[in-house]
Coordinates of C-alpha atoms in Angstrom, one line a residue:
M1 CA 4.2 3.2 -5.7
P2 CA 4.4 2.7 -9.5
L3 CA 6.7 5.4 -11.1
L4 CA 6.6 6.6 -14.7
C5 CA 9.7 7.7 -16.6
C6 CA 11.6 7.9 -19.9
G7 CA 8.9 9.0 -22.3
Q8 CA 10.2 10.7 -25.4
K9 CA 7.7 13.6 -25.1
K10 CA 8.1 14.1 -21.3
I11 CA 4.3 14.3 -20.8
D12 CA 3.3 16.2 -17.7
L13 CA 1.0 13.9 -15.7
N14 CA -0.5 16.9 -13.8
Q15 CA -3.0 17.9 -16.4
G16 CA -6.7 18.0 -16.5
T17 CA -9.4 19.7 -14.4
I18 CA -12.5 19.2 -12.3
A19 CA -15.7 20.4 -14.0
Q20 CA -17.2 22.0 -10.9
S21 CA -15.8 25.3 -9.6
T22 CA -16.7 24.3 -6.0
F23 CA -17.3 20.8 -4.8
H24 CA -17.8 18.8 -1.6
D25 CA -18.9 15.2 -1.5
T26 CA -18.9 12.3 1.0
I27 CA -18.1 9.0 -0.8
P28 CA -18.6 5.6 0.9
F29 CA -16.0 3.0 0.1
E30 CA -15.5 -0.7 0.5
L31 CA -12.5 -1.9 2.5
V32 CA -11.2 -5.2 1.1
R33 CA -7.9 -6.6 2.3
D34 CA -6.8 -3.1 3.5
K35 CA -7.5 -1.6 0.1
I36 CA -10.0 1.3 -0.4
I37 CA -12.3 0.4 -3.3
V38 CA -14.4 3.2 -4.7
T39 CA -17.0 3.3 -7.4
V40 CA -16.1 5.3 -10.5
Q41 CA -18.5 6.1 -13.3
I42 CA -17.3 6.1 -16.9
Q43 CA -19.8 6.6 -19.6
N44 CA -22.7 5.6 -17.3
Q45 CA -20.9 2.4 -16.4
K46 CA -19.8 1.7 -12.8
K47 CA -16.2 0.5 -12.3
R48 CA -14.2 -0.5 -9.2
F49 CA -11.1 1.5 -8.6
I50 CA -8.4 1.2 -5.9
F51 CA -7.9 4.5 -4.1
D52 CA -4.1 4.8 -4.2
T53 CA -2.3 8.1 -3.4
G54 CA 1.0 6.5 -4.1
A55 CA 0.1 5.8 -7.8
T56 CA -1.0 7.7 -10.8
L57 CA -4.4 7.3 -12.4
M58 CA -4.5 3.8 -14.1
I59 CA -7.2 2.1 -16.1
S60 CA -7.6 -1.4 -17.4
E61 CA -7.0 -2.5 -20.9
E62 CA -10.7 -3.3 -21.1
I63 CA -11.7 0.3 -20.2
Q64 CA -9.3 1.6 -22.9
A65 CA -10.7 -0.8 -25.5
E66 CA -14.2 0.3 -24.7
N67 CA -13.5 4.1 -24.8
K68 CA -10.5 4.4 -27.1
Y69 CA -9.0 7.4 -25.3
E70 CA -6.4 9.5 -27.1
A71 CA -2.9 7.9 -26.8
L72 CA -0.1 10.3 -25.6
E73 CA 2.9 8.0 -25.7
T74 CA 4.5 4.8 -24.4
V75 CA 6.5 5.1 -21.1
D76 CA 8.3 2.9 -18.7
Q77 CA 6.5 2.1 -15.5
S78 CA 8.6 0.9 -12.5
D79 CA 6.9 -0.9 -9.6
A80 CA 7.8 -0.9 -5.9
V81 CA 10.7 -3.3 -6.4
G82 CA 12.1 -1.6 -9.5
T83 CA 10.8 -3.9 -12.2
S84 CA 9.9 -1.9 -15.3
R85 CA 7.3 -2.5 -18.0
K86 CA 6.3 -0.5 -21.2
V87 CA 2.8 1.0 -20.7
Q88 CA 0.6 3.3 -22.8
L89 CA -0.3 6.7 -21.5
V90 CA -3.7 8.1 -22.5
T91 CA -6.0 11.0 -21.7
M92 CA -9.2 10.1 -20.0
D93 CA -12.0 12.3 -21.3
E94 CA -14.1 12.2 -18.2
F95 CA -15.0 10.1 -15.2
E96 CA -17.0 10.7 -12.0
L97 CA -16.1 9.9 -8.4
G98 CA -19.3 10.6 -6.4
K99 CA -20.7 13.8 -7.7
I100 CA -17.3 15.1 -8.8
K101 CA -16.4 15.2 -12.6
F102 CA -12.7 14.8 -13.5
Q103 CA -11.8 15.8 -17.0
K104 CA -8.8 15.3 -19.4
I105 CA -6.6 13.5 -16.8
P106 CA -3.6 11.5 -18.1
A107 CA -3.9 7.8 -17.2
V108 CA -1.7 4.7 -17.6
V109 CA -3.3 1.7 -19.3
T110 CA -2.4 -1.5 -17.4
N111 CA -3.2 -5.2 -17.4
V112 CA -5.1 -5.4 -14.1
K113 CA -5.3 -9.2 -14.4
A114 CA -1.5 -9.6 -14.4
P115 CA -0.9 -9.2 -10.6
R116 CA -2.6 -12.5 -9.6
F117 CA -3.4 -11.4 -6.0
L118 CA -4.7 -7.9 -6.8
N119 CA -6.9 -9.5 -9.4
C120 CA -8.9 -11.1 -6.5
L121 CA -10.3 -7.6 -5.8
N122 CA -12.1 -7.6 -9.2
Y123 CA -10.9 -4.1 -9.8
D124 CA -10.7 -1.9 -13.0
G125 CA -8.0 0.7 -12.2
F126 CA -6.4 3.0 -9.6
I127 CA -7.4 6.5 -8.6
G128 CA -4.0 8.2 -8.2
S129 CA -2.6 11.5 -7.0
N130 CA -2.3 13.1 -10.4
A131 CA -6.1 13.0 -10.6
L132 CA -6.5 14.2 -7.0
R133 CA -4.1 17.2 -7.1
N134 CA -6.9 19.8 -7.3
C135 CA -8.7 18.3 -4.2
I136 CA -8.7 18.1 -0.5
V137 CA -9.2 14.4 0.5
Q138 CA -10.2 13.1 3.9
I139 CA -10.0 9.4 4.8
N140 CA -12.2 8.0 7.6
L141 CA -11.3 4.4 7.8
E142 CA -13.4 3.7 10.9
D143 CA -16.7 4.7 9.1
K144 CA -15.5 3.8 5.6
Y145 CA -15.9 7.1 3.7
L146 CA -13.9 9.7 1.9
V147 CA -14.7 13.4 1.8
I148 CA -13.5 15.1 -1.4
S149 CA -13.7 18.9 -1.4
N150 CA -12.0 22.1 -2.5
E151 CA -13.1 24.0 0.6
I152 CA -11.0 23.2 3.7
S153 CA -13.5 25.1 5.9
K154 CA -16.0 22.4 5.3
L155 CA -13.9 19.6 6.7
D156 CA -13.4 18.5 10.3
I157 CA -9.7 19.2 11.1
K158 CA -10.1 20.0 14.8
N159 CA -7.5 18.6 17.2
T160 CA -5.1 17.6 14.4
F161 CA -1.4 17.5 13.7
K162 CA -0.7 19.8 10.7
T163 CA 2.4 19.7 8.6
N164 CA 3.5 20.9 5.1
L165 CA 2.9 18.6 2.1
R166 CA 5.5 18.2 -0.7
L167 CA 4.1 16.9 -4.0
D168 CA 6.5 14.9 -6.2
K169 CA 6.3 15.0 -10.0
Q170 CA 3.3 12.6 -10.0
S171 CA 1.7 14.7 -7.2
G172 CA 2.4 12.0 -4.7
P173 CA 2.0 13.5 -1.1
H174 CA 5.1 13.5 1.1
I175 CA 5.0 14.6 4.8
K176 CA 7.6 15.3 7.5
T177 CA 7.4 14.0 11.0
K178 CA 9.7 12.6 13.7
I179 CA 10.7 9.4 15.5
G180 CA 10.9 10.1 19.2
E181 CA 11.4 13.8 18.7
K182 CA 15.0 13.1 17.6
V183 CA 15.0 11.8 14.0
E184 CA 13.1 13.9 11.5
F185 CA 12.3 12.3 8.2
E186 CA 10.1 12.7 5.1
G187 CA 7.8 9.9 3.8
L188 CA 5.2 9.4 1.1
F189 CA 1.6 8.8 2.2
D190 CA 0.7 5.8 0.1
S191 CA -2.9 4.7 0.6
G192 CA -2.4 1.8 -1.7
S193 CA 0.0 0.2 0.7
D194 CA -1.5 -1.8 3.6
E195 CA 1.6 -1.3 5.8
F196 CA 1.8 1.1 8.7
M197 CA 5.2 2.5 7.9
A198 CA 8.1 1.5 5.6
I199 CA 11.5 2.8 6.7
S200 CA 14.6 3.4 4.5
E201 CA 17.9 1.9 5.4
D202 CA 19.4 5.4 5.8
T203 CA 16.6 6.6 8.2
Y204 CA 16.9 3.4 10.2
D205 CA 20.6 3.9 10.7
K206 CA 19.8 7.3 12.2
I207 CA 17.1 5.7 14.4
E208 CA 19.5 3.0 15.6
K209 CA 22.2 5.5 16.4
K210 CA 19.8 7.4 18.7
K211 CA 18.9 4.1 20.4
L212 CA 15.3 4.4 19.5
S213 CA 14.9 0.8 18.1
R214 CA 15.2 -2.8 19.2
L215 CA 16.0 -5.7 16.9
L216 CA 13.4 -8.4 17.1
N217 CA 14.4 -10.8 14.3
N218 CA 16.7 -11.2 11.3
G219 CA 15.7 -12.9 8.1
F220 CA 16.7 -13.4 4.5
G221 CA 14.3 -13.7 1.5
S222 CA 11.5 -11.7 -0.1
N223 CA 8.2 -10.5 1.3
T224 CA 7.0 -7.9 -1.2
L225 CA 4.7 -8.6 -4.2
A226 CA 4.7 -5.6 -6.5
L227 CA 2.7 -4.6 -9.5
H228 CA 5.0 -6.4 -12.0
S229 CA 7.1 -8.8 -10.0
I230 CA 8.3 -10.1 -6.7
E231 CA 11.3 -8.5 -5.0
K232 CA 14.7 -10.2 -5.0
Q233 CA 15.9 -12.0 -1.9
Q234 CA 17.7 -9.8 0.5
K235 CA 18.6 -9.3 4.1
K236 CA 15.7 -8.2 6.3
Q237 CA 15.4 -7.0 9.9
R238 CA 12.2 -7.0 11.9
V239 CA 12.5 -4.2 14.4
S240 CA 10.5 -2.4 17.1
I241 CA 10.7 1.4 17.1
S242 CA 10.0 3.6 20.1
G243 CA 7.3 5.6 18.4
V244 CA 6.4 8.1 15.7
N245 CA 5.5 11.6 16.7
F246 CA 2.8 13.7 15.0
G247 CA 3.4 16.9 17.1
D248 CA 2.0 16.1 20.5
Y249 CA 0.4 12.9 19.3
I250 CA 2.3 9.6 19.5
I251 CA 1.9 6.0 18.1
R252 CA 4.2 3.9 20.3
D253 CA 6.3 0.8 19.8
F254 CA 5.5 0.1 16.1
V255 CA 7.0 -2.8 14.3
S256 CA 8.6 -2.4 10.8
I257 CA 10.6 -4.6 8.4
I258 CA 13.8 -3.0 7.2
S259 CA 15.1 -4.2 3.8
S260 CA 18.8 -3.8 2.9
G261 CA 19.1 -1.2 0.2
S262 CA 15.7 0.3 0.7
T263 CA 15.7 4.1 -0.1
E264 CA 12.2 5.3 0.5
N265 CA 10.2 6.1 3.7
A266 CA 6.4 5.7 3.4
F267 CA 3.3 5.6 5.5
G268 CA 0.6 3.2 4.3
L269 CA -3.1 2.9 5.0
G270 CA -2.2 1.3 8.3
L271 CA -1.8 4.9 9.7
A272 CA -5.5 5.5 9.1
K273 CA -6.3 2.8 11.6
Y274 CA -5.1 5.3 14.3
G275 CA -6.9 8.4 13.1
N276 CA -8.5 10.4 10.2
I277 CA -6.1 11.6 7.5
T278 CA -6.6 14.8 5.4
I279 CA -4.5 15.5 2.4
D280 CA -4.9 19.0 1.2
Y281 CA -3.3 18.9 -2.3
I282 CA -4.5 22.5 -3.0
N283 CA -2.9 24.3 -0.1
K284 CA -0.2 21.6 0.4
N285 CA -1.0 20.7 4.0
F286 CA -1.4 17.3 5.7
Y287 CA -3.6 16.7 8.8
F288 CA -3.6 13.8 11.1
Q289 CA -6.6 13.6 13.6
P290 CA -5.7 10.7 16.0
L291 CA -8.3 8.6 17.7
H292 CA -6.4 9.1 21.0
P293 CA -3.4 11.4 21.9
I294 CA -1.2 8.4 22.8
Q295 CA -1.7 5.1 21.1
T296 CA 0.2 1.8 21.0
F297 CA 0.8 -0.1 17.8
S298 CA -1.5 -3.1 17.7
N299 CA 0.2 -5.5 15.2
K300 CA 3.3 -6.7 17.0
T301 CA 3.3 -10.5 16.7
T302 CA 4.4 -12.9 14.0
L303 CA 3.9 -16.6 13.0
G304 CA 7.6 -16.6 12.3
F305 CA 7.5 -16.6 8.5
I306 CA 6.0 -14.8 5.5
P307 CA 4.7 -16.7 2.5
I308 CA 5.3 -15.4 -1.1
P309 CA 4.2 -16.8 -4.5
N310 CA 6.5 -17.5 -7.4
D311 CA 5.4 -18.3 -11.0
E312 CA 4.5 -21.9 -10.2
Y313 CA 3.7 -22.3 -6.5
V314 CA 3.5 -20.6 -3.1
Q315 CA 6.7 -20.8 -1.1
V316 CA 8.2 -19.6 2.2
G317 CA 9.5 -16.1 1.6
I318 CA 11.2 -15.3 4.9
V319 CA 11.7 -17.2 8.1
W320 CA 12.5 -15.0 11.2
T321 CA 15.3 -16.0 13.5
N322 CA 14.5 -16.8 17.2
T323 CA 11.0 -18.0 16.3
N324 CA 9.3 -21.5 16.6
A325 CA 9.2 -21.6 12.8
E326 CA 13.0 -21.5 12.6
K327 CA 13.4 -24.0 15.5
L328 CA 11.0 -26.4 13.8
G329 CA 13.2 -26.3 10.6
L330 CA 11.2 -24.1 8.3
R331 CA 13.5 -22.4 5.7
S332 CA 13.1 -19.8 3.0
G333 CA 12.3 -21.4 -0.4
F334 CA 10.4 -24.4 0.9
R335 CA 7.3 -25.2 -1.2
I336 CA 4.0 -24.7 0.7
L337 CA 1.4 -27.4 0.1
K338 CA -1.3 -26.2 2.5
I339 CA -2.1 -23.4 5.0
N340 CA -4.9 -24.4 7.3
D341 CA -7.6 -25.5 4.8
I342 CA -6.2 -23.7 1.8
D343 CA -4.7 -26.2 -0.6
F344 CA -1.7 -25.1 -2.7
S345 CA -0.6 -28.5 -4.0
E346 CA -1.8 -27.2 -7.4
R347 CA -1.8 -23.4 -7.6
S348 CA -5.0 -21.9 -8.8
A349 CA -6.8 -18.6 -8.8
E350 CA -9.1 -19.8 -6.0
S351 CA -6.2 -20.7 -3.7
D352 CA -4.4 -17.5 -4.5
C353 CA -7.5 -15.5 -3.6
A354 CA -8.1 -17.5 -0.4
L355 CA -4.6 -16.7 0.7
F356 CA -4.8 -13.0 -0.2
L357 CA -8.3 -12.3 1.1
Q358 CA -8.5 -14.6 4.2
Q359 CA -5.0 -13.6 5.4
P360 CA -4.4 -16.7 7.5
F361 CA -1.0 -15.4 8.6
K362 CA -3.0 -12.9 10.8
E363 CA -4.8 -15.7 12.7
S364 CA -3.6 -16.7 16.2
I365 CA -2.7 -20.3 15.1
M366 CA -1.7 -21.9 11.7
T367 CA -1.2 -25.4 10.5
L368 CA 1.4 -25.5 7.7
N369 CA 2.1 -28.3 5.3
Y370 CA 5.3 -28.0 3.2
I371 CA 8.1 -29.9 1.4
D372 CA 11.5 -29.6 3.0
E373 CA 15.0 -29.8 1.6
N374 CA 14.9 -33.6 1.6
N375 CA 11.7 -33.6 -0.4
E376 CA 9.8 -34.9 2.6
I377 CA 6.3 -33.6 3.4
K378 CA 6.2 -32.0 6.9
T379 CA 3.3 -30.5 8.9
I380 CA 3.9 -28.0 11.7
T381 CA 1.6 -25.9 13.9
L382 CA 2.6 -22.3 14.5
N383 CA 1.3 -19.7 17.0
Q384 CA 1.6 -15.9 17.0
E385 CA 4.6 -14.9 19.1

């Protein structure tokens, strides 16, 4: 979730309007690498935007050069791991999402080509919550469409869990729910994240004290690639948690990675794999319509390690304890030369995109070629476990 701060004028991001007094539209989307990609129209030109409730409205430097929007000020933008960059804040005159016209919305101008992996999506910006704050948004991941409306009566919210919504200063939507009926917590719903759920260290301490979790693996390293940088190496725990409760609906035995020092809870788009999500920014309500009353988390296995890029090459980010990867001698920091058929001996845009889009670490088996601490080339085969 990119955060903005420290502008001299303290610009309110929650400005602008929607042209129509009433609106209701169904908008198909493309799902690429667990990112929702929608078509936005700007001056009769179609652009590809990532639909990200954890972000503000952001546009590429190319869109700003083409349209020369009014500049408001320069602000600091911090990414998910705390790295800050100076960015320009402008006012977008108008853009269309489906049939809906958004007018005079503040937007951040960003270099969309800088994050090398996100650049594989060939995108032009982000639709963020400050633009959506006058809407009701429903996400149907199974059928790949959004419904955007200002009339809740027109949306299907039967058999749903309903809870209050708190909007932060960027209109990011925060919801309250429980772990095992015992630990209540609040978390951001961040559709730009492909995770199921990220848990803060403080919340995990409460979960652990209530004996609602089980440690699976320990690790040390980095596994998060943010908008501006890679997170610093730190202690990690891979844990299984008894379940998250949405009223009478439960998603059981989910797996999460706990980072030392993490302070934020968040649900990612992974939640939408288990049911439809409705964010009512207008009336400040959140609805979750599960596919089934009781569901079991589906992504529980690991190949034993997580790759991460640095500026020059792709390396091993984390190796989990008690896995075959650890037993075979794999260590954090080792340079990766090849994953299956993807060649990283010389890093390129093509190999970056193959890793990002093909997601070989989700396959049942992987052949890994790397350089060890003795500068020797090793090849190992790993299975999900």
